[in-house]
Short mmCIF file of C-alpha atoms and ligand atoms in Angstrom, two decimals:
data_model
loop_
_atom_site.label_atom_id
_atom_site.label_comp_id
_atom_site.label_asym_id
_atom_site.label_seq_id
_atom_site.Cartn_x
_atom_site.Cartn_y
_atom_site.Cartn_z
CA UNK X 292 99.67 144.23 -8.50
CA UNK X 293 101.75 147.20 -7.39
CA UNK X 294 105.46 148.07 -9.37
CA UNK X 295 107.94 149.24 -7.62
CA UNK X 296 108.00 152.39 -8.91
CA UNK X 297 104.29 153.37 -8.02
CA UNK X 298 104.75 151.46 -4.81
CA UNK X 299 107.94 154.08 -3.86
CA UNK X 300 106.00 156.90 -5.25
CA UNK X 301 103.09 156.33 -2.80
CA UNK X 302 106.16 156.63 -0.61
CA UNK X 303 106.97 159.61 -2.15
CA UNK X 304 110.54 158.03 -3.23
CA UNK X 305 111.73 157.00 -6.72
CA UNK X 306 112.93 153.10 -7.79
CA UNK X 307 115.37 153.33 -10.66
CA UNK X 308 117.25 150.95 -12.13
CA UNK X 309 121.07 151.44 -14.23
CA UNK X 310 120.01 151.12 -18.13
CA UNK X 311 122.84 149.97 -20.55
CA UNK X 312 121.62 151.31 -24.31
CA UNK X 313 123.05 148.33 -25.87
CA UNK X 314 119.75 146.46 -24.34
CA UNK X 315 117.03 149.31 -25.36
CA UNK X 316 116.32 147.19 -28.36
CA UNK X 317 115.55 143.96 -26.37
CA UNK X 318 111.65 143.82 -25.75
CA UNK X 319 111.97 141.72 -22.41
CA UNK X 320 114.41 144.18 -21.22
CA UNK X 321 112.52 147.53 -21.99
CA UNK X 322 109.13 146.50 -20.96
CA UNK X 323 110.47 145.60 -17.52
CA UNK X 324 112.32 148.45 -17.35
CA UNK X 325 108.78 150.46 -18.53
CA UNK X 326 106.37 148.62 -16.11
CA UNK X 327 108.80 148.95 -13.15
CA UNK X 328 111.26 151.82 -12.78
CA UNK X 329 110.27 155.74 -12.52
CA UNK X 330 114.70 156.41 -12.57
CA UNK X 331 117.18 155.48 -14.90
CA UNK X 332 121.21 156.00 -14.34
CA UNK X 333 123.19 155.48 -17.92
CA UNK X 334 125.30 152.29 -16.21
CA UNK X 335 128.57 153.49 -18.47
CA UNK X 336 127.40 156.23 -21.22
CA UNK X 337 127.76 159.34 -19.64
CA UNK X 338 131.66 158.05 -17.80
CA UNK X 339 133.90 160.31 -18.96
CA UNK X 340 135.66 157.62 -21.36
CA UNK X 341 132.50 157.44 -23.34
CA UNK X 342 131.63 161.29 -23.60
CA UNK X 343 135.20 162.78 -23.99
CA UNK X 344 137.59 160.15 -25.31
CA UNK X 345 139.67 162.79 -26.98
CA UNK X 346 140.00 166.55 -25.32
CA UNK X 347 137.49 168.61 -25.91
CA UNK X 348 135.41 165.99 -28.86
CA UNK X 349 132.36 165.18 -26.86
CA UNK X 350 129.74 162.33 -27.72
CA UNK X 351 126.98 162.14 -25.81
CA UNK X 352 124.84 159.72 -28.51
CA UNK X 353 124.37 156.65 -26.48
CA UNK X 354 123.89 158.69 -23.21
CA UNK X 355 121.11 160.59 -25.36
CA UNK X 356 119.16 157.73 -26.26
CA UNK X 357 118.69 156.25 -22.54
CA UNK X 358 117.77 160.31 -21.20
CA UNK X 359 115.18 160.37 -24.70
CA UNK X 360 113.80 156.93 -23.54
CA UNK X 361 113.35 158.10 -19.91
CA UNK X 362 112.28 161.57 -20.46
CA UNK X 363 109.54 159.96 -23.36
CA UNK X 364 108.00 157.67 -20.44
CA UNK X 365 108.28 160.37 -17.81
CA UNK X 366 110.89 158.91 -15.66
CA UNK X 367 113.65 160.77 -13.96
CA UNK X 368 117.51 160.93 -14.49
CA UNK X 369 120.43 160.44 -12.48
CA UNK X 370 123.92 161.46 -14.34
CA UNK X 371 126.72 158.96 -13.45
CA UNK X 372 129.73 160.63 -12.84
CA UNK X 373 131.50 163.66 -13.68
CA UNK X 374 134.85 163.34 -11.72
CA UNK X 375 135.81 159.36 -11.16
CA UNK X 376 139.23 158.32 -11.37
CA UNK X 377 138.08 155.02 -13.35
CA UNK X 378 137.59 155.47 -16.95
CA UNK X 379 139.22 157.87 -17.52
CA UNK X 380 140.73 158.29 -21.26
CA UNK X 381 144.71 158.50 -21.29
CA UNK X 382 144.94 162.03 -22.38
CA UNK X 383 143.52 163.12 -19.14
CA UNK X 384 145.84 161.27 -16.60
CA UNK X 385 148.20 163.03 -18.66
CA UNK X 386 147.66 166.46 -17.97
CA UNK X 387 149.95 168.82 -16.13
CA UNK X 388 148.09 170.34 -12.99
CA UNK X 389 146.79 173.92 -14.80
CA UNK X 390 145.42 171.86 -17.57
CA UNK X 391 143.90 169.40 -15.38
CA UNK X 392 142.00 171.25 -13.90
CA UNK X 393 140.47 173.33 -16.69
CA UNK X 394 139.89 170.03 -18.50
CA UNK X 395 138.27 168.88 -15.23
CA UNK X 396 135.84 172.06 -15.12
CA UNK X 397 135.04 172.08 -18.98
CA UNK X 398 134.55 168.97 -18.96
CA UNK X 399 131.97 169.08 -16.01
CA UNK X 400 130.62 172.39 -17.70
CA UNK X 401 130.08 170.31 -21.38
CA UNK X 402 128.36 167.37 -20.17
CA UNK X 403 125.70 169.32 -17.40
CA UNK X 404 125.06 171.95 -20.03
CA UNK X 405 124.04 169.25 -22.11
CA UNK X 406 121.59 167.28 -20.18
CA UNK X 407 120.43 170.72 -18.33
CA UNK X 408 117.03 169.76 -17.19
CA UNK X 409 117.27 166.38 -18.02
CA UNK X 410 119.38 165.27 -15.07
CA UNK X 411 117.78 165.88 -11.44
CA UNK X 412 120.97 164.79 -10.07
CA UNK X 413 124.33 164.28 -10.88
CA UNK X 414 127.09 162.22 -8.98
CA UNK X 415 129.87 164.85 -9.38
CA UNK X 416 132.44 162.80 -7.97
CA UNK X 417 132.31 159.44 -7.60
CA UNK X 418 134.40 157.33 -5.09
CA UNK X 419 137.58 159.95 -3.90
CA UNK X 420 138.20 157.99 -0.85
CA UNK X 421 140.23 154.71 0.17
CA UNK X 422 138.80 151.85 1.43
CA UNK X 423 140.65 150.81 4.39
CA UNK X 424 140.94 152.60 8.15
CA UNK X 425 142.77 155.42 7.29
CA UNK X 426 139.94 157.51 5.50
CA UNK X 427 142.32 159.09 3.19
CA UNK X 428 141.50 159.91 -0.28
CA UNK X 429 142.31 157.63 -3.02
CA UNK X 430 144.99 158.70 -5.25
CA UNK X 431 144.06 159.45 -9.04
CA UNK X 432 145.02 162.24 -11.04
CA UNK X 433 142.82 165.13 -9.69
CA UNK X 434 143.97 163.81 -6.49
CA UNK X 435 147.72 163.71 -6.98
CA UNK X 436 147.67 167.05 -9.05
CA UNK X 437 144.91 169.14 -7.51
CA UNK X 438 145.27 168.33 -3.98
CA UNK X 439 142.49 167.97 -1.83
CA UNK X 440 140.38 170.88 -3.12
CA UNK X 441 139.53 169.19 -6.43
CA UNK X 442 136.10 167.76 -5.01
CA UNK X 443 135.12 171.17 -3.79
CA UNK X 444 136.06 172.89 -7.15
CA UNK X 445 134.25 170.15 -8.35
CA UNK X 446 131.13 171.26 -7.06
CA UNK X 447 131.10 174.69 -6.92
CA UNK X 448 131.96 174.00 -10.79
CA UNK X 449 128.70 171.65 -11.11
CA UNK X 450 126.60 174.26 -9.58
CA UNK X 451 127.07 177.05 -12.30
CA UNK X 452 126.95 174.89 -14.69
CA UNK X 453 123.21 173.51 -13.89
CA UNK X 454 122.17 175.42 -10.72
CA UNK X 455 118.63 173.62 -10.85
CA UNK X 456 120.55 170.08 -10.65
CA UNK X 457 121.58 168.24 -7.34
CA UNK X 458 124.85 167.39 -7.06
CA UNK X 459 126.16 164.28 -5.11
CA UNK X 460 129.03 162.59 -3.62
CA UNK X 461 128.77 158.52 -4.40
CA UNK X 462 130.82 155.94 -3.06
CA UNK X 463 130.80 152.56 -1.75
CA UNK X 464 131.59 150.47 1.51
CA UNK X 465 130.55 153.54 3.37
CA UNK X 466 127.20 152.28 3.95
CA UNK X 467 127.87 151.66 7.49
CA UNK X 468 129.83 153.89 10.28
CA UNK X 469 133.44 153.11 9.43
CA UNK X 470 136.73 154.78 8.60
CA UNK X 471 135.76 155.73 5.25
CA UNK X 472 131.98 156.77 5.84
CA UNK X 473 133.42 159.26 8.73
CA UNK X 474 135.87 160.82 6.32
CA UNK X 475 133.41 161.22 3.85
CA UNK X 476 130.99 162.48 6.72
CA UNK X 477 133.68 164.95 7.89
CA UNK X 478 133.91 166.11 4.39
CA UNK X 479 130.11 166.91 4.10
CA UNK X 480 129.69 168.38 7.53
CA UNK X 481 132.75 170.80 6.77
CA UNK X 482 131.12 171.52 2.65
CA UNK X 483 127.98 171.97 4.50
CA UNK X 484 129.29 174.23 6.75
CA UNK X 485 131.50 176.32 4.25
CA UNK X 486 129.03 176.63 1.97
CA UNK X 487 130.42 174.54 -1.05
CA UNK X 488 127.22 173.37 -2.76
CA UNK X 489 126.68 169.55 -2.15
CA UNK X 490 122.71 168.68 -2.15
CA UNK X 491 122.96 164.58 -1.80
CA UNK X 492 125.29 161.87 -0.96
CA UNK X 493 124.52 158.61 -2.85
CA UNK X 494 125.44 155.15 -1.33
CA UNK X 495 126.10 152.62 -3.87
CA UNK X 496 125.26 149.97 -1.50
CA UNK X 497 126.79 146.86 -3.12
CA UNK X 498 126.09 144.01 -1.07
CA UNK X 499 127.31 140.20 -0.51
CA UNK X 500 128.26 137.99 1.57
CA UNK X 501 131.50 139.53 2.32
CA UNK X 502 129.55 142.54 3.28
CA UNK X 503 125.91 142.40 4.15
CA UNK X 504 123.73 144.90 4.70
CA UNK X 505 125.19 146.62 7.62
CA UNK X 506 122.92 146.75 11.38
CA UNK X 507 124.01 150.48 11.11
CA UNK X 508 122.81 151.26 7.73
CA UNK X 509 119.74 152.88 8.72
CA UNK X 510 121.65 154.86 11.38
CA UNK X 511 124.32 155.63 8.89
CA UNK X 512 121.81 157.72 6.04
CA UNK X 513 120.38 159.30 9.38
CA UNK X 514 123.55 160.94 10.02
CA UNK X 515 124.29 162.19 6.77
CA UNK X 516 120.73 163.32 6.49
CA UNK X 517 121.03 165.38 9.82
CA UNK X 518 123.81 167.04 8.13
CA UNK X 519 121.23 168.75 5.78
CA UNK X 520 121.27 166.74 2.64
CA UNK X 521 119.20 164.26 0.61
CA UNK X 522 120.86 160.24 0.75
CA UNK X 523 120.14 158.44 -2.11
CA UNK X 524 120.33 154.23 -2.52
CA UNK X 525 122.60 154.64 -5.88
CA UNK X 526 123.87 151.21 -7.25
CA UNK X 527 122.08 148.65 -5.02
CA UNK X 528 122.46 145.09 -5.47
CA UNK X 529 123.00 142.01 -3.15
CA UNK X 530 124.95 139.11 -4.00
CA UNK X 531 122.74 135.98 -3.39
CA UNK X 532 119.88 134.47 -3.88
CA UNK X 533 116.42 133.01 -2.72
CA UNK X 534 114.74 134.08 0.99
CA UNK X 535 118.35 135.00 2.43
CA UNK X 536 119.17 137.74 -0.39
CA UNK X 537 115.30 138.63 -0.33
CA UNK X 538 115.63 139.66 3.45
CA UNK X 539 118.70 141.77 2.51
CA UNK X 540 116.57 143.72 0.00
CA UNK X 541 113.87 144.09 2.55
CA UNK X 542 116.53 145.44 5.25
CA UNK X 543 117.97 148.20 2.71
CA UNK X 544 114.72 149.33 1.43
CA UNK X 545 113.27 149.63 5.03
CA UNK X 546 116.28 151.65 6.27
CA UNK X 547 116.09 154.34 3.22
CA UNK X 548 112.32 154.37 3.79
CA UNK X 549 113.07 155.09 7.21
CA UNK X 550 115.01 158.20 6.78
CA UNK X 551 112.64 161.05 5.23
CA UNK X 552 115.54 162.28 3.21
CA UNK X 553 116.51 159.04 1.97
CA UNK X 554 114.67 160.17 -1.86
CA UNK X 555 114.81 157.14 -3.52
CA UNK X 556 116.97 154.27 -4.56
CA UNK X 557 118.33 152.48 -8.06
CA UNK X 558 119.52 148.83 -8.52
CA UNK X 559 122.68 148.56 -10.35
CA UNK X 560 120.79 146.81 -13.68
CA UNK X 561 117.38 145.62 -14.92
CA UNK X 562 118.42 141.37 -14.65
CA UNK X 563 120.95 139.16 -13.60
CA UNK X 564 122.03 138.39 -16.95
CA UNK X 565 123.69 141.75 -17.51
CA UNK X 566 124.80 142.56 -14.09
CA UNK X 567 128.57 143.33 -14.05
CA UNK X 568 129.04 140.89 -11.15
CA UNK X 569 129.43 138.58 -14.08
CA UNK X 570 128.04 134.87 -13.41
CA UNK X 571 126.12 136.69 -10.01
CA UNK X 572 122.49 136.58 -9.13
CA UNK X 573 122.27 140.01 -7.28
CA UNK X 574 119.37 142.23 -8.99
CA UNK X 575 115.64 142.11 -8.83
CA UNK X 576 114.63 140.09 -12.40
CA UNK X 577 116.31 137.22 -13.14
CA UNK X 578 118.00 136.43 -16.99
CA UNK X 579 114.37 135.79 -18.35
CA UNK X 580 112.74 138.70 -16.55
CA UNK X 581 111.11 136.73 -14.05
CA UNK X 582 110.16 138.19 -11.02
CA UNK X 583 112.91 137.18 -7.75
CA UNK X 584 112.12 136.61 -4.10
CA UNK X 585 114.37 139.76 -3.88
CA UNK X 586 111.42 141.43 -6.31
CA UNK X 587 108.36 140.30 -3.96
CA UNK X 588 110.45 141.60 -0.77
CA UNK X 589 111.26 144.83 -2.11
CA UNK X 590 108.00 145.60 -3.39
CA UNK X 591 106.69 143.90 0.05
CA UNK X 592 109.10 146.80 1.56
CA UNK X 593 107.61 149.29 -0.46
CA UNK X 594 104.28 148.87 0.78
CA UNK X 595 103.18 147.18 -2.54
CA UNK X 596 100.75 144.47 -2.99
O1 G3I Y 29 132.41 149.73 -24.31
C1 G3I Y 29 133.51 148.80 -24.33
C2 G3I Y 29 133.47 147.97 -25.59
O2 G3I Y 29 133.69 148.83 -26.69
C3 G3I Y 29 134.55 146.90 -25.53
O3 G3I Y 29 134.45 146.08 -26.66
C4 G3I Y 29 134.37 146.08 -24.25
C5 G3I Y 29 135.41 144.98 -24.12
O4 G3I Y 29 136.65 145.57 -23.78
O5 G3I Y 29 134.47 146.95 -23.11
C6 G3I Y 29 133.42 147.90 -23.11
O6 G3I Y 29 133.55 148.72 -21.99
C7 G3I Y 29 133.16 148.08 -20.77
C8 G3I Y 29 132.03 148.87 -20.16
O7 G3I Y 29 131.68 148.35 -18.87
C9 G3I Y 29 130.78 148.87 -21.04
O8 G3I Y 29 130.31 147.54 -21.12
C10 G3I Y 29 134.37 148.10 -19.85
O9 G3I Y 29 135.34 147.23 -20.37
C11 G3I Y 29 133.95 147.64 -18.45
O10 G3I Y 29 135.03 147.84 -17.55
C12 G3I Y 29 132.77 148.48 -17.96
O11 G3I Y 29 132.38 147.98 -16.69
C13 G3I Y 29 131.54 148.87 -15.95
C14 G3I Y 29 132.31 149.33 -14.70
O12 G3I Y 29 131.46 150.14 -13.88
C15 G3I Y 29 133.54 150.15 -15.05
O13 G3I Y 29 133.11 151.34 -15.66
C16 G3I Y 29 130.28 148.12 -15.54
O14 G3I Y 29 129.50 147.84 -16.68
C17 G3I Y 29 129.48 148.96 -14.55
O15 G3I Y 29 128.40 148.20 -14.02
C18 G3I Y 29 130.35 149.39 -13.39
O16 G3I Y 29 129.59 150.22 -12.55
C19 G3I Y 29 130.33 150.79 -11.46
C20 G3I Y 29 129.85 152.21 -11.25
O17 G3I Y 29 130.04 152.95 -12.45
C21 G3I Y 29 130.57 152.85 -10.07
N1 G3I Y 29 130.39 152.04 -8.87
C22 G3I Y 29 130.84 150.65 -9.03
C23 G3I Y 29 130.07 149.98 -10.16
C24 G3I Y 29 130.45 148.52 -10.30
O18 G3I Y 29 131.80 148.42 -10.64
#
């Protein structure tokens, strides 16, 4: 039988997965994670709480060991994120607005230096917008102190630092056409046009009940991709279970595969048991690493036998 990563390779796409290092040492865990995922995305070691807890003191240990594991077995790297406003240690929020943002470009500078060539693409800022209808930007520090031109210092930042990398905008609930996908639409189409180096925009593309898969998903990475960059399926996973959450998998796999510059996608974790929807059933492998109805769909979706 097909895995899901050959099966999206014959695709020409990558299937990745979010890798925790705390689990590297559990043989269930990694040989799933061998078998059946070409990407990897550190779920939490490369935030900036757990590479810069203090100013300027950088660890990048367990972020190292999932990038050696990956790069040892040939499979690519996403780096998850630069500039969030979550996780954030306390000395940053801190920060007058000067040395904000010169912690906010070293500190982008550091970590992509570090993993130059070992990260294909980095989420440089990750979720700047509210949810809501207004499509304004969320407040956090770089927000609030930098004004709106923080994500396109961001960037421009990103792109000396590791000009070989791709650098993406992530965020969630903008996986259909809504108030907050437009703004962040408006906000590519105007980098795009300006110049300001942006090469993806990732779509977390967490799922439930709440909110499904939406009928304009496929329509919705079309758009973006029209605008001239690559969409990428970043933290995917579907509340559920059985043939209902199977069918949801199937519908978000065929819409990326639909869209030529949809490159790939990741599920937000290997099994259930370690998913932070804690108690939830929403990834591909269940707490014993048995295969899901979601699994045989996706791979189904894929083209795999
Ligand atoms: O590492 C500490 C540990 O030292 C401490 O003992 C423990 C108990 O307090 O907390 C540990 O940190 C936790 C961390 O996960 C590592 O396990 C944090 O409390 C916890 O908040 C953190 O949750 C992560 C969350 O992002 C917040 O960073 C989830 O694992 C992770 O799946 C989730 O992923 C996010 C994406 O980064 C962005 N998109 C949304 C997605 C889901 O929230």
């Amino acid at each position: 039988a097909g895995t899901l990563g050959s099966a999206a390779a014959a695709k020409g796409r990558y299937f990745g997965t979010a890798v925790s290092a705390q689990y590297l040492g559990e043989s269930g865990y990694v040989s799933t994670l061998d078998r059946e995922f070409s990407s990897v995305t550190p779920e939490n070691e490369m935030k900036w709480d757990a590479v810069e807890a203090t100013r300027g003191a950088f660890t990048f240990g367990p972020a190292d060991r999932i990038v050696n594991h990956a790069q040892s077995r040939g499979m690519s790297v996403r780096g998850h994120t630069l500039v969030w406003h979550s996780q954030l240690p306390g000395w940053v929020a801190g920060l007058g607005a000067a040395d904000l943002r010169s912690a906010m470009n070293n500190h982008i500078t550091k970590v992509m230096q570090h993993y130059k060539g070992k990260v294909f693409a980095w989420d440089v800022v990750n979720e700047a917008f509210q949810d809501g209808s207004s499509g304004a930007r969320r407040s956090s520090p770089f927000q609030d102190k930098l004004g709106n031109g923080f994500i396109e210092e961001a960037f421009r930042t990103a792109r000396a630092a590791d000009p070989a990398a791709e650098l993406c905008y992530n965020d969630y609930n903008t996986d259909g056409v809504n108030a907050k996908s437009n703004a962040v639409y408006a906000m590519v189409k105007d980098f795009k046009a300006r110049g300001v180096p942006i090469d993806c925009v990732g779509f977390q593309s967490h799922f439930n009940s709440a909110s499904p898969v939406p009928s304009d998903y496929r329509a919705n990475l079309q758009r973006f991709a029209d605008l001239g960059v690559d969409v990428q399926v970043t933290e995917l996973d579907i509340e559920g279970s059985g043939s209902a959450q199977a069918a949801s998998y199937g519908n978000a796999v065929s819409a990326c595969l639909a869209v030529s510059r949809c490159t790939g996608i990741t599920v937000w974790g290997v099994t259930d048991k370690y998913s932070w929807r804690s108690g939830g059933t929403p990834l591909l492998f269940d707490g014993a690493y048995t295969k899901k109805p979601a699994y045989d769909a996706v791979l189904a979706a894929l083209g795999g036998s």
